[in-house]
PDB file of C-alpha atoms in Angstrom:
ATOM      1  CA  MET A   1     141.482  97.662  40.105  1.00 62.00           C
ATOM      2  CA  ASN A   2     144.683  95.461  38.911  1.00 69.00           C
ATOM      3  CA  ARG A   3     146.292  96.922  35.939  1.00 86.00           C
ATOM      4  CA  THR A   4     148.999  94.563  34.997  1.00 92.00           C
ATOM      5  CA  ALA A   5     148.834  91.109  33.157  1.00 96.00           C
ATOM      6  CA  ARG A   6     151.499  88.737  33.868  1.00 97.00           C
ATOM      7  CA  ALA A   7     150.836  86.453  28.918  1.00 98.00           C
ATOM      8  CA  PHE A   8     152.621  84.254  27.134  1.00 98.00           C
ATOM      9  CA  TRP A   9     154.474  85.179  23.778  1.00 98.00           C
ATOM     10  CA  LEU A  10     156.707  83.385  20.780  1.00 97.00           C
ATOM     11  CA  SER A  11     159.828  85.297  21.492  1.00 96.00           C
ATOM     12  CA  SER A  12     161.541  83.221  19.107  1.00 96.00           C
ATOM     13  CA  PRO A  13     160.490  80.059  16.690  1.00 95.00           C
ATOM     14  CA  GLY A  14     160.651  77.003  19.473  1.00 94.00           C
ATOM     15  CA  ALA A  15     161.274  79.453  22.552  1.00 95.00           C
ATOM     16  CA  GLY A  16     158.600  81.321  24.958  1.00 96.00           C
ATOM     17  CA  GLU A  17     157.982  83.188  27.816  1.00 98.00           C
ATOM     18  CA  ILE A  18     155.935  85.503  30.387  1.00 98.00           C
ATOM     19  CA  ARG A  19     156.226  89.364  29.999  1.00 97.00           C
ATOM     20  CA  GLU A  20     154.381  91.738  32.546  1.00 96.00           C
ATOM     21  CA  VAL A  21     152.169  93.676  31.043  1.00 95.00           C
ATOM     22  CA  THR A  22     150.162  96.973  31.299  1.00 95.00           C
ATOM     23  CA  LEU A  23     146.328  96.842  29.864  1.00 96.00           C
ATOM     24  CA  PRO A  24     144.764  99.859  29.158  1.00 94.00           C
ATOM     25  CA  GLU A  25     142.222 102.194  30.224  1.00 94.00           C
ATOM     26  CA  PRO A  26     138.974 101.154  29.588  1.00 95.00           C
ATOM     27  CA  GLY A  27     136.918 102.566  27.851  1.00 93.00           C
ATOM     28  CA  GLU A  28     133.012 102.693  27.772  1.00 92.00           C
ATOM     29  CA  GLY A  29     131.213  99.723  26.467  1.00 93.00           C
ATOM     30  CA  ASP A  30     134.455  97.177  27.419  1.00 97.00           C
ATOM     31  CA  VAL A  31     135.266  94.678  29.633  1.00 98.00           C
ATOM     32  CA  VAL A  32     137.283  93.890  32.021  1.00 97.00           C
ATOM     33  CA  VAL A  33     138.570  89.628  32.143  1.00 97.00           C
ATOM     34  CA  ARG A  34     139.721  87.646  34.317  1.00 97.00           C
ATOM     35  CA  SER A  35     141.355  84.454  33.114  1.00 98.00           C
ATOM     36  CA  LEU A  36     140.079  81.088  33.823  1.00 98.00           C
ATOM     37  CA  TYR A  37     141.084  78.547  31.436  1.00 98.00           C
ATOM     38  CA  SER A  38     142.831  78.939  28.221  1.00 98.00           C
ATOM     39  CA  GLY A  39     143.324  75.915  25.638  1.00 96.00           C
ATOM     40  CA  VAL A  40     145.780  75.281  23.440  1.00 94.00           C
ATOM     41  CA  SER A  41     144.826  73.770  20.290  1.00 80.00           C
ATOM     42  CA  ARG A  42     147.955  71.063  19.247  1.00 77.00           C
ATOM     43  CA  GLY A  43     148.167  71.551  15.317  1.00 76.00           C
ATOM     44  CA  THR A  44     147.431  75.192  14.828  1.00 83.00           C
ATOM     45  CA  GLU A  45     149.065  76.252  17.821  1.00 90.00           C
ATOM     46  CA  THR A  46     152.394  74.395  18.084  1.00 87.00           C
ATOM     47  CA  LEU A  47     152.786  75.046  13.877  1.00 86.00           C
ATOM     48  CA  VAL A  48     152.557  79.015  14.893  1.00 93.00           C
ATOM     49  CA  PHE A  49     154.887  78.064  18.051  1.00 93.00           C
ATOM     50  CA  ARG A  50     157.552  76.527  15.691  1.00 91.00           C
ATOM     51  CA  GLY A  51     157.708  79.120  12.800  1.00 92.00           C
ATOM     52  CA  GLY A  52     155.589  77.296  10.808  1.00 87.00           C
ATOM     53  CA  VAL A  53     153.182  79.749   9.453  1.00 90.00           C
ATOM     54  CA  PRO A  54     153.899  80.477   5.238  1.00 88.00           C
ATOM     55  CA  GLU A  55     155.406  84.326   4.675  1.00 89.00           C
ATOM     56  CA  SER A  56     151.973  84.236   2.560  1.00 87.00           C
ATOM     57  CA  GLN A  57     150.083  83.995   5.147  1.00 87.00           C
ATOM     58  CA  HIS A  58     150.665  85.726   7.596  1.00 91.00           C
ATOM     59  CA  ALA A  59     147.686  88.291   6.983  1.00 89.00           C
ATOM     60  CA  ALA A  60     145.537  85.206   6.853  1.00 84.00           C
ATOM     61  CA  MET A  61     146.388  83.527  10.839  1.00 86.00           C
ATOM     62  CA  ARG A  62     146.859  86.684  12.505  1.00 91.00           C
ATOM     63  CA  ALA A  63     144.143  85.748  16.001  1.00 91.00           C
ATOM     64  CA  PRO A  64     141.257  88.526  16.479  1.00 92.00           C
ATOM     65  CA  PHE A  65     143.843  89.712  19.513  1.00 96.00           C
ATOM     66  CA  GLN A  66     147.392  89.112  18.098  1.00 96.00           C
ATOM     67  CA  GLU A  67     150.263  91.553  19.239  1.00 96.00           C
ATOM     68  CA  GLY A  68     153.878  90.870  17.294  1.00 96.00           C
ATOM     69  CA  ASP A  69     154.085  89.768  13.743  1.00 95.00           C
ATOM     70  CA  PHE A  70     154.463  86.059  12.500  1.00 96.00           C
ATOM     71  CA  PRO A  71     157.113  84.685  12.798  1.00 94.00           C
ATOM     72  CA  ALA A  72     157.526  86.302  15.936  1.00 96.00           C
ATOM     73  CA  PRO A  73     158.176  87.886  18.869  1.00 97.00           C
ATOM     74  CA  VAL A  74     154.198  86.845  18.893  1.00 97.00           C
ATOM     75  CA  LYS A  75     151.171  87.111  21.171  1.00 97.00           C
ATOM     76  CA  TYR A  76     148.808  83.649  19.765  1.00 97.00           C
ATOM     77  CA  GLY A  77     145.714  81.992  21.347  1.00 94.00           C
ATOM     78  CA  TYR A  78     142.429  81.927  20.467  1.00 94.00           C
ATOM     79  CA  LEU A  79     139.989  80.270  22.860  1.00 96.00           C
ATOM     80  CA  SER A  80     140.504  81.689  26.546  1.00 98.00           C
ATOM     81  CA  VAL A  81     137.687  81.519  28.698  1.00 98.00           C
ATOM     82  CA  GLY A  82     137.968  84.588  32.392  1.00 98.00           C
ATOM     83  CA  VAL A  83     135.494  86.469  34.542  1.00 98.00           C
ATOM     84  CA  VAL A  84     134.057  89.878  33.353  1.00 98.00           C
ATOM     85  CA  GLU A  85     135.511  91.962  36.141  1.00 96.00           C
ATOM     86  CA  GLU A  86     133.832  94.838  34.852  1.00 95.00           C
ATOM     87  CA  GLY A  87     131.788  96.472  32.520  1.00 96.00           C
ATOM     88  CA  PRO A  88     127.679  96.910  31.380  1.00 95.00           C
ATOM     89  CA  ASP A  89     125.885  94.923  33.918  1.00 95.00           C
ATOM     90  CA  ASP A  90     124.658  92.460  31.338  1.00 95.00           C
ATOM     91  CA  LEU A  91     127.772  90.833  31.252  1.00 97.00           C
ATOM     92  CA  ALA A  92     129.985  91.806  35.201  1.00 96.00           C
ATOM     93  CA  GLY A  93     130.114  88.366  36.452  1.00 97.00           C
ATOM     94  CA  ARG A  94     129.524  86.730  34.339  1.00 98.00           C
ATOM     95  CA  THR A  95     132.081  83.786  32.301  1.00 98.00           C
ATOM     96  CA  VAL A  96     132.537  84.202  28.676  1.00 98.00           C
ATOM     97  CA  PHE A  97     134.675  83.271  26.263  1.00 98.00           C
ATOM     98  CA  CYS A  98     136.831  85.581  24.108  1.00 97.00           C
ATOM     99  CA  LEU A  99     138.959  84.556  21.457  1.00 95.00           C
ATOM    100  CA  TYR A 100     142.341  85.947  22.465  1.00 97.00           C
ATOM    101  CA  PRO A 101     145.670  84.217  23.316  1.00 97.00           C
ATOM    102  CA  HIS A 102     146.771  82.401  26.771  1.00 98.00           C
ATOM    103  CA  GLN A 103     146.054  86.256  29.582  1.00 98.00           C
ATOM    104  CA  THR A 104     145.519  86.389  33.289  1.00 97.00           C
ATOM    105  CA  ARG A 105     143.715  89.131  32.366  1.00 97.00           C
ATOM    106  CA  TYR A 106     142.309  91.393  29.366  1.00 97.00           C
ATOM    107  CA  VAL A 107     140.861  94.312  28.085  1.00 98.00           C
ATOM    108  CA  VAL A 108     138.304  93.828  25.068  1.00 98.00           C
ATOM    109  CA  PRO A 109     135.210  94.958  23.880  1.00 98.00           C
ATOM    110  CA  ALA A 110     132.091  93.268  24.703  1.00 97.00           C
ATOM    111  CA  SER A 111     131.226  92.284  21.570  1.00 96.00           C
ATOM    112  CA  ALA A 112     133.750  89.905  21.291  1.00 96.00           C
ATOM    113  CA  VAL A 113     132.730  87.972  23.908  1.00 97.00           C
ATOM    114  CA  THR A 114     130.409  85.701  24.012  1.00 97.00           C
ATOM    115  CA  VAL A 115     128.506  85.095  27.710  1.00 97.00           C
ATOM    116  CA  VAL A 116     129.092  81.193  28.766  1.00 98.00           C
ATOM    117  CA  PRO A 117     125.397  79.147  29.070  1.00 98.00           C
ATOM    118  CA  ASP A 118     124.854  77.659  32.878  1.00 97.00           C
ATOM    119  CA  ALA A 119     124.989  74.745  31.491  1.00 97.00           C
ATOM    120  CA  VAL A 120     128.918  74.709  30.043  1.00 98.00           C
ATOM    121  CA  PRO A 121     131.607  74.458  33.388  1.00 98.00           C
ATOM    122  CA  ALA A 122     134.032  77.185  32.497  1.00 98.00           C
ATOM    123  CA  ALA A 123     136.466  74.304  31.900  1.00 98.00           C
ATOM    124  CA  ARG A 124     134.503  72.681  28.757  1.00 98.00           C
ATOM    125  CA  ALA A 125     134.589  76.311  27.080  1.00 98.00           C
ATOM    126  CA  VAL A 126     138.164  76.768  26.316  1.00 98.00           C
ATOM    127  CA  LEU A 127     136.266  74.008  23.804  1.00 97.00           C
ATOM    128  CA  ALA A 128     134.746  76.214  22.149  1.00 97.00           C
ATOM    129  CA  GLY A 129     136.770  77.420  19.171  1.00 93.00           C
ATOM    130  CA  THR A 130     137.657  74.276  17.661  1.00 93.00           C
ATOM    131  CA  VAL A 131     133.284  73.292  18.607  1.00 96.00           C
ATOM    132  CA  GLU A 132     132.926  76.411  16.124  1.00 96.00           C
ATOM    133  CA  THR A 133     135.658  75.082  13.768  1.00 94.00           C
ATOM    134  CA  ALA A 134     133.629  71.576  13.301  1.00 96.00           C
ATOM    135  CA  VAL A 135     130.162  73.526  12.769  1.00 97.00           C
ATOM    136  CA  ASN A 136     131.684  75.499  10.189  1.00 97.00           C
ATOM    137  CA  ALA A 137     133.016  72.031   8.763  1.00 97.00           C
ATOM    138  CA  LEU A 138     129.231  70.587   9.082  1.00 97.00           C
ATOM    139  CA  TRP A 139     127.419  73.789   7.231  1.00 97.00           C
ATOM    140  CA  ASP A 140     129.903  73.232   4.696  1.00 96.00           C
ATOM    141  CA  ALA A 141     129.512  69.105   4.161  1.00 96.00           C
ATOM    142  CA  ALA A 142     126.151  69.128   4.373  1.00 95.00           C
ATOM    143  CA  PRO A 143     125.764  66.010   5.184  1.00 96.00           C
ATOM    144  CA  LEU A 144     121.967  63.690   5.466  1.00 95.00           C
ATOM    145  CA  VAL A 145     120.472  61.364   7.218  1.00 95.00           C
ATOM    146  CA  GLY A 146     121.760  57.995   6.221  1.00 96.00           C
ATOM    147  CA  ASP A 147     124.339  59.498   5.394  1.00 98.00           C
ATOM    148  CA  ARG A 148     127.494  56.777   5.295  1.00 98.00           C
ATOM    149  CA  ILE A 149     130.727  58.783   6.989  1.00 98.00           C
ATOM    150  CA  ALA A 150     134.052  58.242   7.739  1.00 98.00           C
ATOM    151  CA  VAL A 151     136.555  61.381   9.988  1.00 98.00           C
ATOM    152  CA  VAL A 152     140.132  60.510   8.435  1.00 98.00           C
ATOM    153  CA  GLY A 153     142.536  61.723  11.224  1.00 97.00           C
ATOM    154  CA  GLY A 154     141.738  61.892  15.363  1.00 95.00           C
ATOM    155  CA  GLY A 155     143.080  65.412  15.701  1.00 91.00           C
ATOM    156  CA  MET A 156     141.026  67.995  17.970  1.00 91.00           C
ATOM    157  CA  VAL A 157     138.560  69.075  15.227  1.00 93.00           C
ATOM    158  CA  GLY A 158     138.962  65.176  13.564  1.00 96.00           C
ATOM    159  CA  CYS A 159     136.748  63.946  17.518  1.00 96.00           C
ATOM    160  CA  SER A 160     134.893  68.100  17.000  1.00 96.00           C
ATOM    161  CA  VAL A 161     133.470  66.865  13.768  1.00 97.00           C
ATOM    162  CA  ALA A 162     133.350  63.182  15.183  1.00 98.00           C
ATOM    163  CA  ALA A 163     131.901  64.428  17.862  1.00 97.00           C
ATOM    164  CA  LEU A 164     129.134  66.601  16.202  1.00 97.00           C
ATOM    165  CA  LEU A 165     128.428  63.944  13.614  1.00 97.00           C
ATOM    166  CA  ALA A 166     127.646  61.139  16.466  1.00 96.00           C
ATOM    167  CA  ARG A 167     123.838  62.952  17.040  1.00 93.00           C
ATOM    168  CA  PHE A 168     123.000  62.554  13.421  1.00 94.00           C
ATOM    169  CA  PRO A 169     120.403  60.145  12.938  1.00 93.00           C
ATOM    170  CA  GLY A 170     120.607  56.738  10.678  1.00 96.00           C
ATOM    171  CA  VAL A 171     124.574  57.425  10.172  1.00 97.00           C
ATOM    172  CA  ARG A 172     127.505  54.869  10.143  1.00 98.00           C
ATOM    173  CA  LEU A 173     130.185  57.284  10.932  1.00 98.00           C
ATOM    174  CA  GLN A 174     133.942  56.136  11.476  1.00 98.00           C
ATOM    175  CA  LEU A 175     136.632  57.141  13.792  1.00 98.00           C
ATOM    176  CA  VAL A 176     140.019  56.867  11.742  1.00 98.00           C
ATOM    177  CA  ASP A 177     143.094  57.437  12.858  1.00 97.00           C
ATOM    178  CA  ALA A 178     146.506  55.107  12.473  1.00 96.00           C
ATOM    179  CA  ASP A 179     146.680  55.743  16.338  1.00 94.00           C
ATOM    180  CA  PRO A 180     145.214  52.748  18.405  1.00 95.00           C
ATOM    181  CA  SER A 181     144.400  54.900  21.412  1.00 92.00           C
ATOM    182  CA  ARG A 182     142.293  57.594  19.874  1.00 94.00           C
ATOM    183  CA  ALA A 183     140.251  54.258  20.125  1.00 96.00           C
ATOM    184  CA  ASP A 184     139.236  56.003  23.747  1.00 95.00           C
ATOM    185  CA  VAL A 185     138.327  58.926  22.630  1.00 95.00           C
ATOM    186  CA  ALA A 186     136.238  58.057  20.628  1.00 97.00           C
ATOM    187  CA  LYS A 187     134.514  55.238  22.442  1.00 97.00           C
ATOM    188  CA  ALA A 188     134.293  58.913  25.129  1.00 96.00           C
ATOM    189  CA  LEU A 189     132.648  60.409  22.430  1.00 96.00           C
ATOM    190  CA  GLY A 190     129.866  56.874  21.036  1.00 95.00           C
ATOM    191  CA  VAL A 191     131.796  56.635  17.470  1.00 97.00           C
ATOM    192  CA  ASP A 192     133.561  54.254  16.577  1.00 98.00           C
ATOM    193  CA  PHE A 193     137.295  52.979  15.488  1.00 98.00           C
ATOM    194  CA  ALA A 194     138.751  52.104  12.968  1.00 98.00           C
ATOM    195  CA  SER A 195     142.105  51.641  11.636  1.00 98.00           C
ATOM    196  CA  PRO A 196     142.968  53.372   8.309  1.00 98.00           C
ATOM    197  CA  GLU A 197     143.673  50.394   6.754  1.00 98.00           C
ATOM    198  CA  ASP A 198     140.619  48.896   7.842  1.00 98.00           C
ATOM    199  CA  ALA A 199     137.457  51.850   7.279  1.00 98.00           C
ATOM    200  CA  LEU A 200     134.883  50.960   5.777  1.00 98.00           C
ATOM    201  CA  GLY A 201     134.435  52.414   2.114  1.00 97.00           C
ATOM    202  CA  ASP A 202     132.138  53.836   0.058  1.00 98.00           C
ATOM    203  CA  CYS A 203     131.429  56.392   1.992  1.00 98.00           C
ATOM    204  CA  ASP A 204     129.264  59.157   0.731  1.00 98.00           C
ATOM    205  CA  LEU A 205     131.006  62.039   3.134  1.00 98.00           C
ATOM    206  CA  VAL A 206     134.825  61.863   4.600  1.00 98.00           C
ATOM    207  CA  VAL A 207     136.319  65.006   5.905  1.00 98.00           C
ATOM    208  CA  HIS A 208     139.693  64.928   6.259  1.00 98.00           C
ATOM    209  CA  ALA A 209     141.741  66.542   9.808  1.00 96.00           C
ATOM    210  CA  SER A 210     144.805  64.366   9.603  1.00 94.00           C
ATOM    211  CA  ALA A 211     147.022  66.565   7.654  1.00 91.00           C
ATOM    212  CA  SER A 212     149.053  64.240   6.076  1.00 93.00           C
ATOM    213  CA  GLU A 213     149.098  62.723   2.937  1.00 94.00           C
ATOM    214  CA  GLN A 214     148.621  59.163   3.838  1.00 96.00           C
ATOM    215  CA  GLY A 215     145.622  60.064   5.029  1.00 97.00           C
ATOM    216  CA  LEU A 216     144.637  63.032   2.372  1.00 96.00           C
ATOM    217  CA  ALA A 217     144.993  59.714  -0.680  1.00 96.00           C
ATOM    218  CA  ARG A 218     143.110  56.591   2.199  1.00 97.00           C
ATOM    219  CA  SER A 219     140.730  59.791   2.180  1.00 97.00           C
ATOM    220  CA  LEU A 220     139.528  59.863  -1.124  1.00 97.00           C
ATOM    221  CA  GLU A 221     140.027  55.988  -0.729  1.00 97.00           C
ATOM    222  CA  LEU A 222     137.159  55.641   1.496  1.00 98.00           C
ATOM    223  CA  LEU A 223     134.906  57.344  -1.157  1.00 98.00           C
ATOM    224  CA  ARG A 224     131.894  56.132  -3.275  1.00 98.00           C
ATOM    225  CA  PRO A 225     131.930  57.386  -7.203  1.00 98.00           C
ATOM    226  CA  GLU A 226     131.144  61.637  -7.053  1.00 97.00           C
ATOM    227  CA  GLY A 227     132.287  61.078  -2.711  1.00 98.00           C
ATOM    228  CA  THR A 228     132.606  63.941  -1.073  1.00 98.00           C
ATOM    229  CA  VAL A 229     136.623  64.752   0.830  1.00 98.00           C
ATOM    230  CA  LEU A 230     136.149  67.545   3.300  1.00 98.00           C
ATOM    231  CA  GLU A 231     139.687  68.843   4.010  1.00 97.00           C
ATOM    232  CA  LEU A 232     140.434  70.226   7.165  1.00 94.00           C
ATOM    233  CA  SER A 233     143.906  69.888   7.943  1.00 91.00           C
ATOM    234  CA  TRP A 234     146.340  72.659   7.592  1.00 81.00           C
ATOM    235  CA  TYR A 235     149.384  72.076   6.676  1.00 81.00           C
ATOM    236  CA  GLY A 236     151.428  75.505   7.013  1.00 74.00           C
ATOM    237  CA  ASP A 237     154.544  75.399   4.991  1.00 73.00           C
ATOM    238  CA  ARG A 238     154.413  71.506   4.017  1.00 80.00           C
ATOM    239  CA  GLN A 239     154.190  71.217   0.029  1.00 86.00           C
ATOM    240  CA  VAL A 240     151.458  67.891  -0.251  1.00 89.00           C
ATOM    241  CA  ALA A 241     151.135  66.355  -2.874  1.00 89.00           C
ATOM    242  CA  VAL A 242     147.391  64.787  -4.473  1.00 91.00           C
ATOM    243  CA  PRO A 243     147.233  61.599  -5.613  1.00 90.00           C
ATOM    244  CA  LEU A 244     144.422  62.691  -9.060  1.00 92.00           C
ATOM    245  CA  GLY A 245     145.478  59.845 -11.324  1.00 89.00           C
ATOM    246  CA  GLU A 246     144.032  56.404 -10.894  1.00 87.00           C
ATOM    247  CA  ALA A 247     140.324  56.388 -10.904  1.00 88.00           C
ATOM    248  CA  PHE A 248     139.380  60.234  -9.215  1.00 94.00           C
ATOM    249  CA  HIS A 249     138.866  61.421 -12.764  1.00 95.00           C
ATOM    250  CA  SER A 250     136.261  58.118 -13.520  1.00 95.00           C
ATOM    251  CA  ARG A 251     135.261  58.002 -10.745  1.00 95.00           C
ATOM    252  CA  ARG A 252     134.305  61.990 -10.226  1.00 97.00           C
ATOM    253  CA  LEU A 253     135.457  62.860  -7.565  1.00 97.00           C
ATOM    254  CA  VAL A 254     135.718  66.166  -5.149  1.00 97.00           C
ATOM    255  CA  ILE A 255     137.821  67.830  -2.532  1.00 96.00           C
ATOM    256  CA  ARG A 256     136.237  70.846  -0.553  1.00 96.00           C
ATOM    257  CA  SER A 257     138.090  73.437   0.970  1.00 94.00           C
ATOM    258  CA  SER A 258     137.240  74.157   4.378  1.00 94.00           C
ATOM    259  CA  GLN A 259     138.312  77.013   7.289  1.00 84.00           C
ATOM    260  CA  VAL A 260     136.516  78.770   9.896  1.00 85.00           C
ATOM    261  CA  GLY A 261     138.147  82.388   8.272  1.00 84.00           C
ATOM    262  CA  THR A 262     133.881  82.907   7.085  1.00 89.00           C
ATOM    263  CA  VAL A 263     131.304  81.670   7.981  1.00 93.00           C
ATOM    264  CA  SER A 264     130.499  78.592   5.031  1.00 94.00           C
ATOM    265  CA  PRO A 265     127.706  80.211   2.163  1.00 92.00           C
ATOM    266  CA  ASN A 266     125.761  77.582   3.095  1.00 93.00           C
ATOM    267  CA  ARG A 267     124.437  79.521   5.829  1.00 94.00           C
ATOM    268  CA  ALA A 268     124.574  82.800   4.810  1.00 89.00           C
ATOM    269  CA  THR A 269     121.741  84.123   6.706  1.00 94.00           C
ATOM    270  CA  ARG A 270     124.511  83.616   9.436  1.00 95.00           C
ATOM    271  CA  THR A 271     126.840  85.401  11.464  1.00 94.00           C
ATOM    272  CA  TYR A 272     129.946  84.589  12.877  1.00 93.00           C
ATOM    273  CA  ALA A 273     128.592  84.932  16.407  1.00 93.00           C
ATOM    274  CA  ASP A 274     125.629  82.896  15.347  1.00 95.00           C
ATOM    275  CA  ARG A 275     128.116  80.297  14.895  1.00 96.00           C
ATOM    276  CA  LEU A 276     130.078  80.635  18.030  1.00 95.00           C
ATOM    277  CA  ALA A 277     126.614  80.957  20.448  1.00 95.00           C
ATOM    278  CA  LEU A 278     125.426  77.244  18.986  1.00 97.00           C
ATOM    279  CA  ALA A 279     129.266  76.031  19.631  1.00 97.00           C
ATOM    280  CA  LEU A 280     129.187  76.916  23.219  1.00 97.00           C
ATOM    281  CA  ASP A 281     125.464  75.724  23.236  1.00 97.00           C
ATOM    282  CA  LEU A 282     126.638  72.331  22.006  1.00 97.00           C
ATOM    283  CA  LEU A 283     129.145  72.302  24.700  1.00 98.00           C
ATOM    284  CA  ALA A 284     126.633  71.466  26.819  1.00 97.00           C
ATOM    285  CA  ASP A 285     127.099  67.630  26.403  1.00 96.00           C
ATOM    286  CA  PRO A 286     129.601  65.837  28.895  1.00 96.00           C
ATOM    287  CA  ALA A 287     131.404  63.708  26.354  1.00 95.00           C
ATOM    288  CA  LEU A 288     133.062  67.132  25.093  1.00 96.00           C
ATOM    289  CA  ASP A 289     135.130  67.145  27.990  1.00 96.00           C
ATOM    290  CA  ALA A 290     136.973  63.311  26.225  1.00 95.00           C
ATOM    291  CA  LEU A 291     138.601  66.403  24.136  1.00 95.00           C
ATOM    292  CA  VAL A 292     140.874  68.134  26.889  1.00 95.00           C
ATOM    293  CA  THR A 293     143.435  65.085  27.019  1.00 91.00           C
ATOM    294  CA  GLY A 294     145.659  66.774  29.823  1.00 93.00           C
ATOM    295  CA  GLU A 295     146.080  70.227  32.072  1.00 96.00           C
ATOM    296  CA  SER A 296     148.705  72.626  33.238  1.00 96.00           C
ATOM    297  CA  ALA A 297     149.094  76.085  34.761  1.00 97.00           C
ATOM    298  CA  PHE A 298     148.965  78.830  33.239  1.00 98.00           C
ATOM    299  CA  GLU A 299     153.091  79.941  34.197  1.00 97.00           C
ATOM    300  CA  GLU A 300     154.547  76.638  33.104  1.00 97.00           C
ATOM    301  CA  LEU A 301     153.792  76.768  29.384  1.00 97.00           C
ATOM    302  CA  PRO A 302     157.029  78.360  27.988  1.00 97.00           C
ATOM    303  CA  ASP A 303     158.157  74.558  29.187  1.00 97.00           C
ATOM    304  CA  VAL A 304     154.416  72.936  28.173  1.00 96.00           C
ATOM    305  CA  LEU A 305     155.065  74.580  24.431  1.00 95.00           C
ATOM    306  CA  PRO A 306     158.014  73.021  22.567  1.00 94.00           C
ATOM    307  CA  LYS A 307     156.663  69.064  24.356  1.00 94.00           C
ATOM    308  CA  LEU A 308     153.493  69.791  22.602  1.00 92.00           C
ATOM    309  CA  ALA A 309     154.960  70.567  19.150  1.00 90.00           C
ATOM    310  CA  SER A 310     157.131  67.861  19.932  1.00 90.00           C
ATOM    311  CA  GLY A 311     154.837  65.009  21.031  1.00 87.00           C
ATOM    312  CA  ARG A 312     156.390  64.210  24.381  1.00 89.00           C
ATOM    313  CA  ILE A 313     153.227  65.765  26.106  1.00 88.00           C
ATOM    314  CA  PRO A 314     150.630  63.448  23.600  1.00 79.00           C
ATOM    315  CA  ALA A 315     147.726  65.863  23.368  1.00 78.00           C
ATOM    316  CA  LEU A 316     143.957  66.884  21.367  1.00 88.00           C
ATOM    317  CA  CYS A 317     143.230  70.171  23.490  1.00 92.00           C
ATOM    318  CA  HIS A 318     145.276  71.269  26.145  1.00 94.00           C
ATOM    319  CA  ARG A 319     144.240  73.225  28.924  1.00 97.00           C
ATOM    320  CA  VAL A 320     145.760  75.913  30.913  1.00 98.00           C
ATOM    321  CA  ARG A 321     145.130  76.849  34.189  1.00 98.00           C
ATOM    322  CA  TYR A 322     144.865  80.233  35.641  1.00 97.00           C
ATOM    323  CA  PRO A 323     146.319  81.070  39.249  1.00 92.00           C
ATOM    324  CA  ASP A 324     142.656  82.771  40.523  1.00 79.00           C
ATOM    325  CA  THR A 325     140.186  79.768  38.550  1.00 70.00           C
ATOM    326  CA  PRO A 326     139.111  79.075  42.128  1.00 64.00           C
TER     327      PRO A 326
END
């Protein structure tokens, strides 16, 4: 078995390279995975790429199999799908998802991979980590049948949340974004779309995922009295002003954070593995293919990531294709 691989490393903020690596000898209970696809989440990964992780968050932001330290050099990523080449009989030959960086082949404990259901194509399974974030957000938010809901911010996370909320019976749901091109994604997900100025108010719940001050302010404006904004945005090293004046107190509005690093306390009996398995099951819906908006070869990552970070390549999830992918 080939014990070498290639991995993408952030060599310095704004610059990446592909390095040759030697794989460790797999131990008992390990699996060797050959990568088929990985995903680049434009929010978190481009923040890491430009060196924008605050020093206070270096420990909290570590990916499970990250090597190196922020800001660089660092090997970072967490949306990998591959085939088990070596491992226990029940995993050998299976397609699996793993929270691993961009690398052609890797060795991890068998407990670190989750089997991709037969109904989910490997190419779509790269979305599992983001759909898992959306699952946790909805566990935190606990929406009710018939709620009036807006999702402000049509990025990868916001669209994932909207896709899951579209399955709730009786809800009035809008995806709100300043970019009119997000209307096409919303349509593919079966969700109504609105610009910020045209969004419907009197919402019971607003999920904010635009990572902008303007989006947060508009989210608060869209609430009914005693309504809740669930804050999913990750601002990195930016300072954000929150409009807590005017009617914020008299209307008894709520801002609540949600973060995938811990399982929602509303689901205290569920584990990380339960949450990820649920996310993969939900990916059987082909409508979620709309969240993958670009694809390139692994060898192109050093050129592609700067373009994703700058917005020259507009993307929700950008999929990376590996050399041996059928």
